[in-house]
mmCIF file of C-alpha atoms and ligand atoms in Angstrom:
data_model
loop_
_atom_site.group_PDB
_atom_site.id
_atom_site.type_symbol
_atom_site.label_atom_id
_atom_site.label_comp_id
_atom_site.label_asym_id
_atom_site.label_seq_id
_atom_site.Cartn_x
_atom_site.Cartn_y
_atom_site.Cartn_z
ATOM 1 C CA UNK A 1 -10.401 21.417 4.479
ATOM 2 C CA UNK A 2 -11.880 20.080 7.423
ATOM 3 C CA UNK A 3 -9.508 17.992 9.722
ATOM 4 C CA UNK A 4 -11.116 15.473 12.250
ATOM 5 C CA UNK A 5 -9.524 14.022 15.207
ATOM 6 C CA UNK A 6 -12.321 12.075 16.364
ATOM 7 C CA UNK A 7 -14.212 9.312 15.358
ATOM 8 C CA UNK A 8 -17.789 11.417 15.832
ATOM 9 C CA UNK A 9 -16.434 14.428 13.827
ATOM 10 C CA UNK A 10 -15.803 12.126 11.082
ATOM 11 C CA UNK A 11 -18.802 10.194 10.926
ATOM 12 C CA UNK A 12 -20.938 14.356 10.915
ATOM 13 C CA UNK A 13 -19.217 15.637 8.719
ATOM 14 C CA UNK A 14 -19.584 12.795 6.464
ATOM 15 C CA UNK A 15 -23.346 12.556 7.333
ATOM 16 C CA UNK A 16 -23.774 15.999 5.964
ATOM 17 C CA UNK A 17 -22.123 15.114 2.877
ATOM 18 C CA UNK A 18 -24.651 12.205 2.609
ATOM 19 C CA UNK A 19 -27.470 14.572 3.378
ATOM 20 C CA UNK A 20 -26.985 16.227 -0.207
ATOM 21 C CA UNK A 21 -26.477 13.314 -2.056
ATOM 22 C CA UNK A 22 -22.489 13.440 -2.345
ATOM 23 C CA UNK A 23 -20.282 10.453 -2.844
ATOM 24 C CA UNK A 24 -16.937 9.578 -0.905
ATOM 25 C CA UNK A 25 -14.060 8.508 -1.747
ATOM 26 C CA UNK A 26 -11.445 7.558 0.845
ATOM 27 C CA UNK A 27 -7.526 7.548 0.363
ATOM 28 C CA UNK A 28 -5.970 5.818 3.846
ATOM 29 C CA UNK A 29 -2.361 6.712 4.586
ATOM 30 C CA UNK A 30 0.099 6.445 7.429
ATOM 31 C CA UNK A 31 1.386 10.051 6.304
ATOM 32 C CA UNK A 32 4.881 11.742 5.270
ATOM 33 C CA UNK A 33 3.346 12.241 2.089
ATOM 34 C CA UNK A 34 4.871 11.864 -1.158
ATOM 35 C CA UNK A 35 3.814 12.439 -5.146
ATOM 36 C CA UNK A 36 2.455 8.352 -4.568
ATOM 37 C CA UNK A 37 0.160 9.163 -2.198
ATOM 38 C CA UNK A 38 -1.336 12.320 -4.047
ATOM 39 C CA UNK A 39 -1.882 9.961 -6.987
ATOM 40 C CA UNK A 40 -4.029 8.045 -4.743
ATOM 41 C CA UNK A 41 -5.973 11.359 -4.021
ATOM 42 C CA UNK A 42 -6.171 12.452 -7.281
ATOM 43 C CA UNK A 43 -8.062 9.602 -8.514
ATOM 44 C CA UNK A 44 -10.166 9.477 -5.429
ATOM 45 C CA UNK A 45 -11.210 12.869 -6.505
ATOM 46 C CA UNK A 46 -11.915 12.326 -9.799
ATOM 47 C CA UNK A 47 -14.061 9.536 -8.671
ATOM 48 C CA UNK A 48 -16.051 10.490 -5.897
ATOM 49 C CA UNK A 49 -17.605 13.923 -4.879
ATOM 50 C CA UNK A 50 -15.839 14.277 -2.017
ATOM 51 C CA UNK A 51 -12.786 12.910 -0.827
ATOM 52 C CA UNK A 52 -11.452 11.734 2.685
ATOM 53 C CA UNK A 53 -8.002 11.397 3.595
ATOM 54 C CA UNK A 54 -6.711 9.337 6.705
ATOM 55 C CA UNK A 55 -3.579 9.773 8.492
ATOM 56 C CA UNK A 56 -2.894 7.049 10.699
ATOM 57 C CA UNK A 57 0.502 5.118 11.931
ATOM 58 C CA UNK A 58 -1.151 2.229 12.840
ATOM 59 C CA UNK A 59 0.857 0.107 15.804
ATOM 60 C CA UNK A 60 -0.467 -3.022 14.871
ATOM 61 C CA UNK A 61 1.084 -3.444 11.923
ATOM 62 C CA UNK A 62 4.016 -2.802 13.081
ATOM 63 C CA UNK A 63 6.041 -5.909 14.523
ATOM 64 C CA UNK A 64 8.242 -5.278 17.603
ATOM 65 C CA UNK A 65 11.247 -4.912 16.110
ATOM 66 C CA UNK A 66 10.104 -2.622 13.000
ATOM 67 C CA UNK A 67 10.275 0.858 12.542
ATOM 68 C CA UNK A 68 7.027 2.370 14.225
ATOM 69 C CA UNK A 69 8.667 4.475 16.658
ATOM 70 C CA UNK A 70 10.991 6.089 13.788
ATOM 71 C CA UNK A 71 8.287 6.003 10.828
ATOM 72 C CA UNK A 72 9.407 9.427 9.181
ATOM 73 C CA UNK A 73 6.045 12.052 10.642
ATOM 74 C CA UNK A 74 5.314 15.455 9.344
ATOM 75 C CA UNK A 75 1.848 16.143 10.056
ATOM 76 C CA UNK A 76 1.483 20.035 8.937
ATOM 77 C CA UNK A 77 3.582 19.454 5.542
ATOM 78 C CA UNK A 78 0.818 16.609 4.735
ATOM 79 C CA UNK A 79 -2.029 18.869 5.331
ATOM 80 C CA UNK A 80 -0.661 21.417 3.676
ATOM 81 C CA UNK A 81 -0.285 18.933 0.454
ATOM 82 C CA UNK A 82 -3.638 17.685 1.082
ATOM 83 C CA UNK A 83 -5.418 21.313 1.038
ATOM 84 C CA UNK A 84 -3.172 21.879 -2.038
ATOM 85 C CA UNK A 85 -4.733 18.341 -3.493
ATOM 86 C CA UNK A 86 -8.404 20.087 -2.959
ATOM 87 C CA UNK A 87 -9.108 17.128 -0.270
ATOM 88 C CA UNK A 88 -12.167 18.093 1.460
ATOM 89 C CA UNK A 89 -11.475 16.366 4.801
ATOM 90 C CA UNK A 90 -8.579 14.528 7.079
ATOM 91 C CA UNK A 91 -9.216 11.832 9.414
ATOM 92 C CA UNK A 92 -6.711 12.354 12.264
ATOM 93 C CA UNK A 93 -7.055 10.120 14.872
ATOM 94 C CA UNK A 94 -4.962 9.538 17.674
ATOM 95 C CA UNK A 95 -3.988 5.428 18.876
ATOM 96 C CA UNK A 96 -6.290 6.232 21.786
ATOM 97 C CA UNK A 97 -9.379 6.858 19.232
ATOM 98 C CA UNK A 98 -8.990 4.321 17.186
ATOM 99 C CA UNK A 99 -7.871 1.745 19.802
ATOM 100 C CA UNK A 100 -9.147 0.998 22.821
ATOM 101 C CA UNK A 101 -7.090 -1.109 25.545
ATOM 102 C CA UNK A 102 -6.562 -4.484 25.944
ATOM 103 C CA UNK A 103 -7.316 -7.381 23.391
ATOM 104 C CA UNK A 104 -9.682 -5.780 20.987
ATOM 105 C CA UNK A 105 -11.449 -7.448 17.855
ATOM 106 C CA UNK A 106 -9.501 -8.394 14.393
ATOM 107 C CA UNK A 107 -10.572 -8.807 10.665
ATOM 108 C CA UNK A 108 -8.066 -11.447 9.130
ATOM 109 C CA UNK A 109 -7.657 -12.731 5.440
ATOM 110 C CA UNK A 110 -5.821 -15.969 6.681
ATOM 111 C CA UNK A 111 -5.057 -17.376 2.995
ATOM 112 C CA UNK A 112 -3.028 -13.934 2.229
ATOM 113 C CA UNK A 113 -2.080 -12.666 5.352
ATOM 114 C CA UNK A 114 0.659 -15.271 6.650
ATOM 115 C CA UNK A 115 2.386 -15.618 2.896
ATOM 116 C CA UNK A 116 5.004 -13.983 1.507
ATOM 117 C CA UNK A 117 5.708 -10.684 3.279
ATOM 118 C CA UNK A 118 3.406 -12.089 5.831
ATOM 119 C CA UNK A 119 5.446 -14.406 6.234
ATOM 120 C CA UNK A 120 8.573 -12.354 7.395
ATOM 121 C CA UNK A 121 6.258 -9.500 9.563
ATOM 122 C CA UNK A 122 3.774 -11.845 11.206
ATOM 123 C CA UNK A 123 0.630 -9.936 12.410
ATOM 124 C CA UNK A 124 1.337 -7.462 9.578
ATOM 125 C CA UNK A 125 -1.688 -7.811 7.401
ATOM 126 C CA UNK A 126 -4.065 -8.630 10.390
ATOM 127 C CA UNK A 127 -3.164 -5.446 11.470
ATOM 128 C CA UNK A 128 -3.665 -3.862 7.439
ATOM 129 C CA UNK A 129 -6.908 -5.725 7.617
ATOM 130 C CA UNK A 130 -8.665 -4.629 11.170
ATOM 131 C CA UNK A 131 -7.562 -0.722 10.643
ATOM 132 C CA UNK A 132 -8.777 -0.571 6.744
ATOM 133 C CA UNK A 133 -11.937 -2.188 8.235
ATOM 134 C CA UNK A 134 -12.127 0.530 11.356
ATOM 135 C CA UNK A 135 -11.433 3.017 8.725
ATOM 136 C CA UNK A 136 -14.505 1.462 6.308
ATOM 137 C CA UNK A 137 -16.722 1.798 9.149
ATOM 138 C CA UNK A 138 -15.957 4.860 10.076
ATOM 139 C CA UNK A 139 -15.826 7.016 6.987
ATOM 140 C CA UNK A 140 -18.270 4.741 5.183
ATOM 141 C CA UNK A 141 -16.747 5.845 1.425
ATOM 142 C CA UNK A 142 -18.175 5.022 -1.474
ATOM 143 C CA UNK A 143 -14.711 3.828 -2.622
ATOM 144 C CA UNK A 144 -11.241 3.704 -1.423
ATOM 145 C CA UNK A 145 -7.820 3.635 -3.099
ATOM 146 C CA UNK A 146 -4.830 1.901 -2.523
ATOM 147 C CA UNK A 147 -1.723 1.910 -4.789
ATOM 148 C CA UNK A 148 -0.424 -1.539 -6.513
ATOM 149 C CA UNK A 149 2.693 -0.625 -5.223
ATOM 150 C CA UNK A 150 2.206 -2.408 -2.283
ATOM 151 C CA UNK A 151 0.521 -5.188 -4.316
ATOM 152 C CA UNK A 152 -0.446 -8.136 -1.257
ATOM 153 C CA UNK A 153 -2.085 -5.714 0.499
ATOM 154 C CA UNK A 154 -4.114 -4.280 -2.505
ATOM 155 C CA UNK A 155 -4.607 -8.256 -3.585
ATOM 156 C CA UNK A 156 -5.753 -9.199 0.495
ATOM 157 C CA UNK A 157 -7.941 -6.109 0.574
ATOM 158 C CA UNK A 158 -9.810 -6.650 -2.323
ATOM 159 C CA UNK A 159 -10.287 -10.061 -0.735
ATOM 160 C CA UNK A 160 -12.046 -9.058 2.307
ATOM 161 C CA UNK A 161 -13.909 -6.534 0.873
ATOM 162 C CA UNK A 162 -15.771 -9.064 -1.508
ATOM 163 C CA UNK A 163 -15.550 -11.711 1.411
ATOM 164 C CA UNK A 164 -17.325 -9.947 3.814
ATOM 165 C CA UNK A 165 -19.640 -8.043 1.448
ATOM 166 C CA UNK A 166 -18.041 -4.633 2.076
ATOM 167 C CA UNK A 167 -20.097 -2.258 0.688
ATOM 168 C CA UNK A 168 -17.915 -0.226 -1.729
ATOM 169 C CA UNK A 169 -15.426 -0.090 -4.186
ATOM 170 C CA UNK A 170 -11.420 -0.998 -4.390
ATOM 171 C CA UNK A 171 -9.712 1.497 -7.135
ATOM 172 C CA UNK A 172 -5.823 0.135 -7.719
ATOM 173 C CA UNK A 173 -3.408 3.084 -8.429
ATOM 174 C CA UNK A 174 -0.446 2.468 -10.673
ATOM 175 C CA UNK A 175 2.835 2.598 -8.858
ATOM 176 C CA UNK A 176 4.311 6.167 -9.130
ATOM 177 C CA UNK A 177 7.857 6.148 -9.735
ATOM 178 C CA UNK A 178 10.940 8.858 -8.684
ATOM 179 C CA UNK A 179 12.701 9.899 -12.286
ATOM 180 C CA UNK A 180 15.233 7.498 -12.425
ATOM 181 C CA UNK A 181 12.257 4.491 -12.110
ATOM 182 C CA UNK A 182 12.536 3.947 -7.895
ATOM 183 C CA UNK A 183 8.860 3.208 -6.464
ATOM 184 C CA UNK A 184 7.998 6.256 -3.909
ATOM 185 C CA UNK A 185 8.107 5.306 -0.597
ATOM 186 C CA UNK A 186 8.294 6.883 2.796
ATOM 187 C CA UNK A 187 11.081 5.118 3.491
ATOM 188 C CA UNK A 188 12.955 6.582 0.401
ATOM 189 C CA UNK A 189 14.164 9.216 2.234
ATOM 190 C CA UNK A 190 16.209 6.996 4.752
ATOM 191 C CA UNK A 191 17.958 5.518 2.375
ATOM 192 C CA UNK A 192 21.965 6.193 2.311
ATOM 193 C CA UNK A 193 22.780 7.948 -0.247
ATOM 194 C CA UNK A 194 24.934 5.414 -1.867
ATOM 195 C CA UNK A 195 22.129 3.041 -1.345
ATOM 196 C CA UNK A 196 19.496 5.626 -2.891
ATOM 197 C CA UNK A 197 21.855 4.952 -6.051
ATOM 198 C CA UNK A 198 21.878 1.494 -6.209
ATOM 199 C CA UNK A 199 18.349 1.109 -5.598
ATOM 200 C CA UNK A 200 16.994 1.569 -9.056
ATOM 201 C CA UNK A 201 17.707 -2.303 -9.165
ATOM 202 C CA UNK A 202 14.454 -3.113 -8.533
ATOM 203 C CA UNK A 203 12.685 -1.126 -10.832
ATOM 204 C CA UNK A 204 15.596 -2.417 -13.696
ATOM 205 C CA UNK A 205 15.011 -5.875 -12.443
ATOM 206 C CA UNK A 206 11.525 -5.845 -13.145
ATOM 207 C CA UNK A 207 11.882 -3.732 -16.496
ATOM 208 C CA UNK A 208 14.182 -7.041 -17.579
ATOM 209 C CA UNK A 209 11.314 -9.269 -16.454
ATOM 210 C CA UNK A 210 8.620 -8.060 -17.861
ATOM 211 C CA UNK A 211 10.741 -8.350 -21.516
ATOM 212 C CA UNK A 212 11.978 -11.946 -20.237
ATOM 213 C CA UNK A 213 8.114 -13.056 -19.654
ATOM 214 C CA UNK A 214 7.249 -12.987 -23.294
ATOM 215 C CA UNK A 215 9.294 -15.713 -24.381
ATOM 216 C CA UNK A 216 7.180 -17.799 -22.070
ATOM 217 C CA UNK A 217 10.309 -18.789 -20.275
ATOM 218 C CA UNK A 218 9.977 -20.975 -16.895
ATOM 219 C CA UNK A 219 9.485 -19.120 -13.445
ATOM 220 C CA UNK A 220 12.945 -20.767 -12.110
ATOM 221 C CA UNK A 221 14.468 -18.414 -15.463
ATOM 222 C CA UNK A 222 12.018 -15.699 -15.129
ATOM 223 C CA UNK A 223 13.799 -15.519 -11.395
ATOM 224 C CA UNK A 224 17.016 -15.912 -13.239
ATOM 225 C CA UNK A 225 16.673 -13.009 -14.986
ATOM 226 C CA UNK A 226 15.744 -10.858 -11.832
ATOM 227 C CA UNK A 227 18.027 -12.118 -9.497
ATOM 228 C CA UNK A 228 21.137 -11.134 -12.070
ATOM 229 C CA UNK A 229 20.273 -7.558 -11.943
ATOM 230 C CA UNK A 230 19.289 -7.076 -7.962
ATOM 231 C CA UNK A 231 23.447 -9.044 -8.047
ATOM 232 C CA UNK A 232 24.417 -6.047 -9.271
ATOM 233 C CA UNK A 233 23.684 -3.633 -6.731
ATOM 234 C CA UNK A 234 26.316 -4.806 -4.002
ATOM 235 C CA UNK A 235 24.354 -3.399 -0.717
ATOM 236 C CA UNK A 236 21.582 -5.306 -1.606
ATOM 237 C CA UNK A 237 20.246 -7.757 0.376
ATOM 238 C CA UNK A 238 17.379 -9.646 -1.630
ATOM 239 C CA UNK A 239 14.941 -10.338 1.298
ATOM 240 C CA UNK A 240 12.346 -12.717 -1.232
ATOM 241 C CA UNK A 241 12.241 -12.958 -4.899
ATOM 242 C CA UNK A 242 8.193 -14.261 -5.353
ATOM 243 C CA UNK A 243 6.496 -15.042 -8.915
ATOM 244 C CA UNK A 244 2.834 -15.655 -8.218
ATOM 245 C CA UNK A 245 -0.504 -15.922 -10.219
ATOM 246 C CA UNK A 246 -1.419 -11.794 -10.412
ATOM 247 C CA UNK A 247 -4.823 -12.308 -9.054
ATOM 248 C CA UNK A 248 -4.690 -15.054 -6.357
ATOM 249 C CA UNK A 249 -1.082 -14.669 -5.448
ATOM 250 C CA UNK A 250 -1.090 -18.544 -5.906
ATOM 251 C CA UNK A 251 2.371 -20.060 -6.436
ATOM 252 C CA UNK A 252 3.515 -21.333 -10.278
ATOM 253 C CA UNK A 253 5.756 -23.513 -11.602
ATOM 254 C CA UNK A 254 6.848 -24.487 -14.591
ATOM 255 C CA UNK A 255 6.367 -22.243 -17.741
ATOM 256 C CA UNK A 256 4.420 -18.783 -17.211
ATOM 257 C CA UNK A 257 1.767 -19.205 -19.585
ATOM 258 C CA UNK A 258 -0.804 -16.852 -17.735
ATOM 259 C CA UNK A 259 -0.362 -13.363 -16.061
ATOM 260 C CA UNK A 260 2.231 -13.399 -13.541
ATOM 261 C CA UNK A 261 3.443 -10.856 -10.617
ATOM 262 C CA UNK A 262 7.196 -10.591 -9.899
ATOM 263 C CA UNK A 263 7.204 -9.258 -6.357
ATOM 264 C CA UNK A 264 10.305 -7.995 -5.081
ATOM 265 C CA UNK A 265 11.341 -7.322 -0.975
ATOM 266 C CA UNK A 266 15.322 -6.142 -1.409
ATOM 267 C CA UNK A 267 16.952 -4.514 2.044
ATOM 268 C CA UNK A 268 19.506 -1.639 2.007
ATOM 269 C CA UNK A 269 20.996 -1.904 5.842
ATOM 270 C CA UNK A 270 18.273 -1.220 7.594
ATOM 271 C CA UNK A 271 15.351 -0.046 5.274
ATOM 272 C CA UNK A 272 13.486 -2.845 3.502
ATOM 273 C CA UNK A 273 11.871 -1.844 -0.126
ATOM 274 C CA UNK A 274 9.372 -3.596 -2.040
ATOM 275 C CA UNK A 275 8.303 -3.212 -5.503
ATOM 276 C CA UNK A 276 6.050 -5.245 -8.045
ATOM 277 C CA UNK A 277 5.172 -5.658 -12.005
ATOM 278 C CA UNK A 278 2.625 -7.324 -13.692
ATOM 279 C CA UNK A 279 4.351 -9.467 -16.213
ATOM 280 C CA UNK A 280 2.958 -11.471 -19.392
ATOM 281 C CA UNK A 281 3.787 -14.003 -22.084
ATOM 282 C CA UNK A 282 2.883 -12.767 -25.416
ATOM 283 C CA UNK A 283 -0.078 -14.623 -25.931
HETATM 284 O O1 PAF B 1 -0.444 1.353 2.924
HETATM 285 C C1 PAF B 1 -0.497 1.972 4.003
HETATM 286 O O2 PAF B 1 -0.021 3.114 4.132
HETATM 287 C C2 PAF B 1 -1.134 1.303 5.211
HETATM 288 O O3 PAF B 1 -0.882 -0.063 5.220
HETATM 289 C C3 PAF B 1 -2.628 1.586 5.330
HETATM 290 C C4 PAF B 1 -3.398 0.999 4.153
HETATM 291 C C5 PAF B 1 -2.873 3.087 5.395
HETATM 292 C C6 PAF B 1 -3.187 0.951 6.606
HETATM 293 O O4 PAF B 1 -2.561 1.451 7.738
#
């Protein structure tokens, strides 16, 4: 497994791949890998001939008073997992590679970046948007994926890449759950224990939904439902409850008569979690 710290060792060895006629696939990540993140691998590699991984804590995304300076890092575990994964190459780059002083450029998706957990981490998805893009460029795949777990930036990425004529392909990968039904996440592991417990809310919450949305009930019930369960779990603080058209993340009201997304942003102390489902009325 090759590992590249620099932009120019990147864009070679992925030359040379090009040379013989090999596609790409490209799985970005901010590291501390977990079994969600080697899904995202696994079906970059079973649709591309060769398959780039990026490891990247990118500042701009992070707003001043979020966790970048604590964001859990363990960079020779993840390679290790990687080489076990068969990946054929890591892009490594340090802030000083990818960023250069001063005010540089942006890519923004303005209709998706400043709503709902735009909203509460302003700058976030500018920042998603301008490093996927740097990362695009870069690697030049033939297709990247992203899980659905984190399903605005999957939604706003998809976006730009059809926007702005992005010349490859956006694969979704289902959210991978722990055993008792919690989405993986980095920040799992920060969790009290106490809170760890209690956190299968989300994933119960939106179990409940998704049987609720078949009775075509109306999105202020549909909430109802969801909100009842995250009650439940007393640490909880439910940061935004959002029901939204599953493709444009448009808002609904009324009665869900079309395929819906329940997003969920619930906070245990300090450590905010997010989690998603796809829900339906039985047509
Ligand atoms: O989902 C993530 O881990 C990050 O937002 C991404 C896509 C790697 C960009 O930094």
């Amino acid at each position: 497994m090759k590992i590249c710290r620099t932009k120019a060792e990147m864009r070679d060895t992925v030359r040379d791949w090009r040379a013989q006629r090999e596609t790409v696939g490209l799985v970005p990540t901010m590291g501390y890998l977990h079994e969600g993140h080697l899904g995202l691998v696994r079906m970059a590699r079973e649709n591309a001939d060769r398959t780039v991984a990026s490891i990247f804590v990118n500042p701009t995304q992070f707003g001043a008073n979020e966790d970048l300076d604590t964001y859990p890092r363990d960079e020779a575990r993840d390679l290790k997992l990687l080489e076990q994964e068969g990946v054929d190459a890591v892009f490594l780059p340090g802030v000083e590679e990818m960023y250069r002083p001063g005010k540089p450029a942006y890519v923004d998706v303005p209709e998706l970046s400043g709503i709902l957990q735009g909203a509460l981490r302003p700058g976030h998805f500018r920042g998603v948007s301008t490093v996927v893009t740097k990362l695009f460029n870069i690697v030049t795949p033939d297709l990247a994926v992203f899980g659905e777990k984190d399903y605005q930036q999957l939604t706003l990425i998809r976006q730009m890449v059809r926007d702005l004529d992005m010349p490859l392909e956006i694969l979704g990968h289902p959210t991978v759950r722990e055993a008792d039904g919690l989405a993986m996440s980095s920040r799992n592991v920060r969790l009290q224990p106490a809170h760890r417990q209690e956190a299968v809310a989300l994933n119960e919450a939106l179990d409940k939904a998704v049987l609720a949305a078949k009775a075509r009930p109306t999105i202020e019930d549909l909430e109802t439902v969801v909100k009842s369960r995250l009650e439940g779990s007393p640490s909880a603080t439910v940061e935004s409850i959002d029901i939204r058209d599953a493709d444009t993340l448009e808002e609904l009201t009324g009665t869900l008569d079309s395929r819906a997304v329940v997003l969920l942003a619930v906070r245990y102390a300090t450590i905010l979690l997010i989690d998603q489902r796809v829900v339906a009325p039985d047509f």
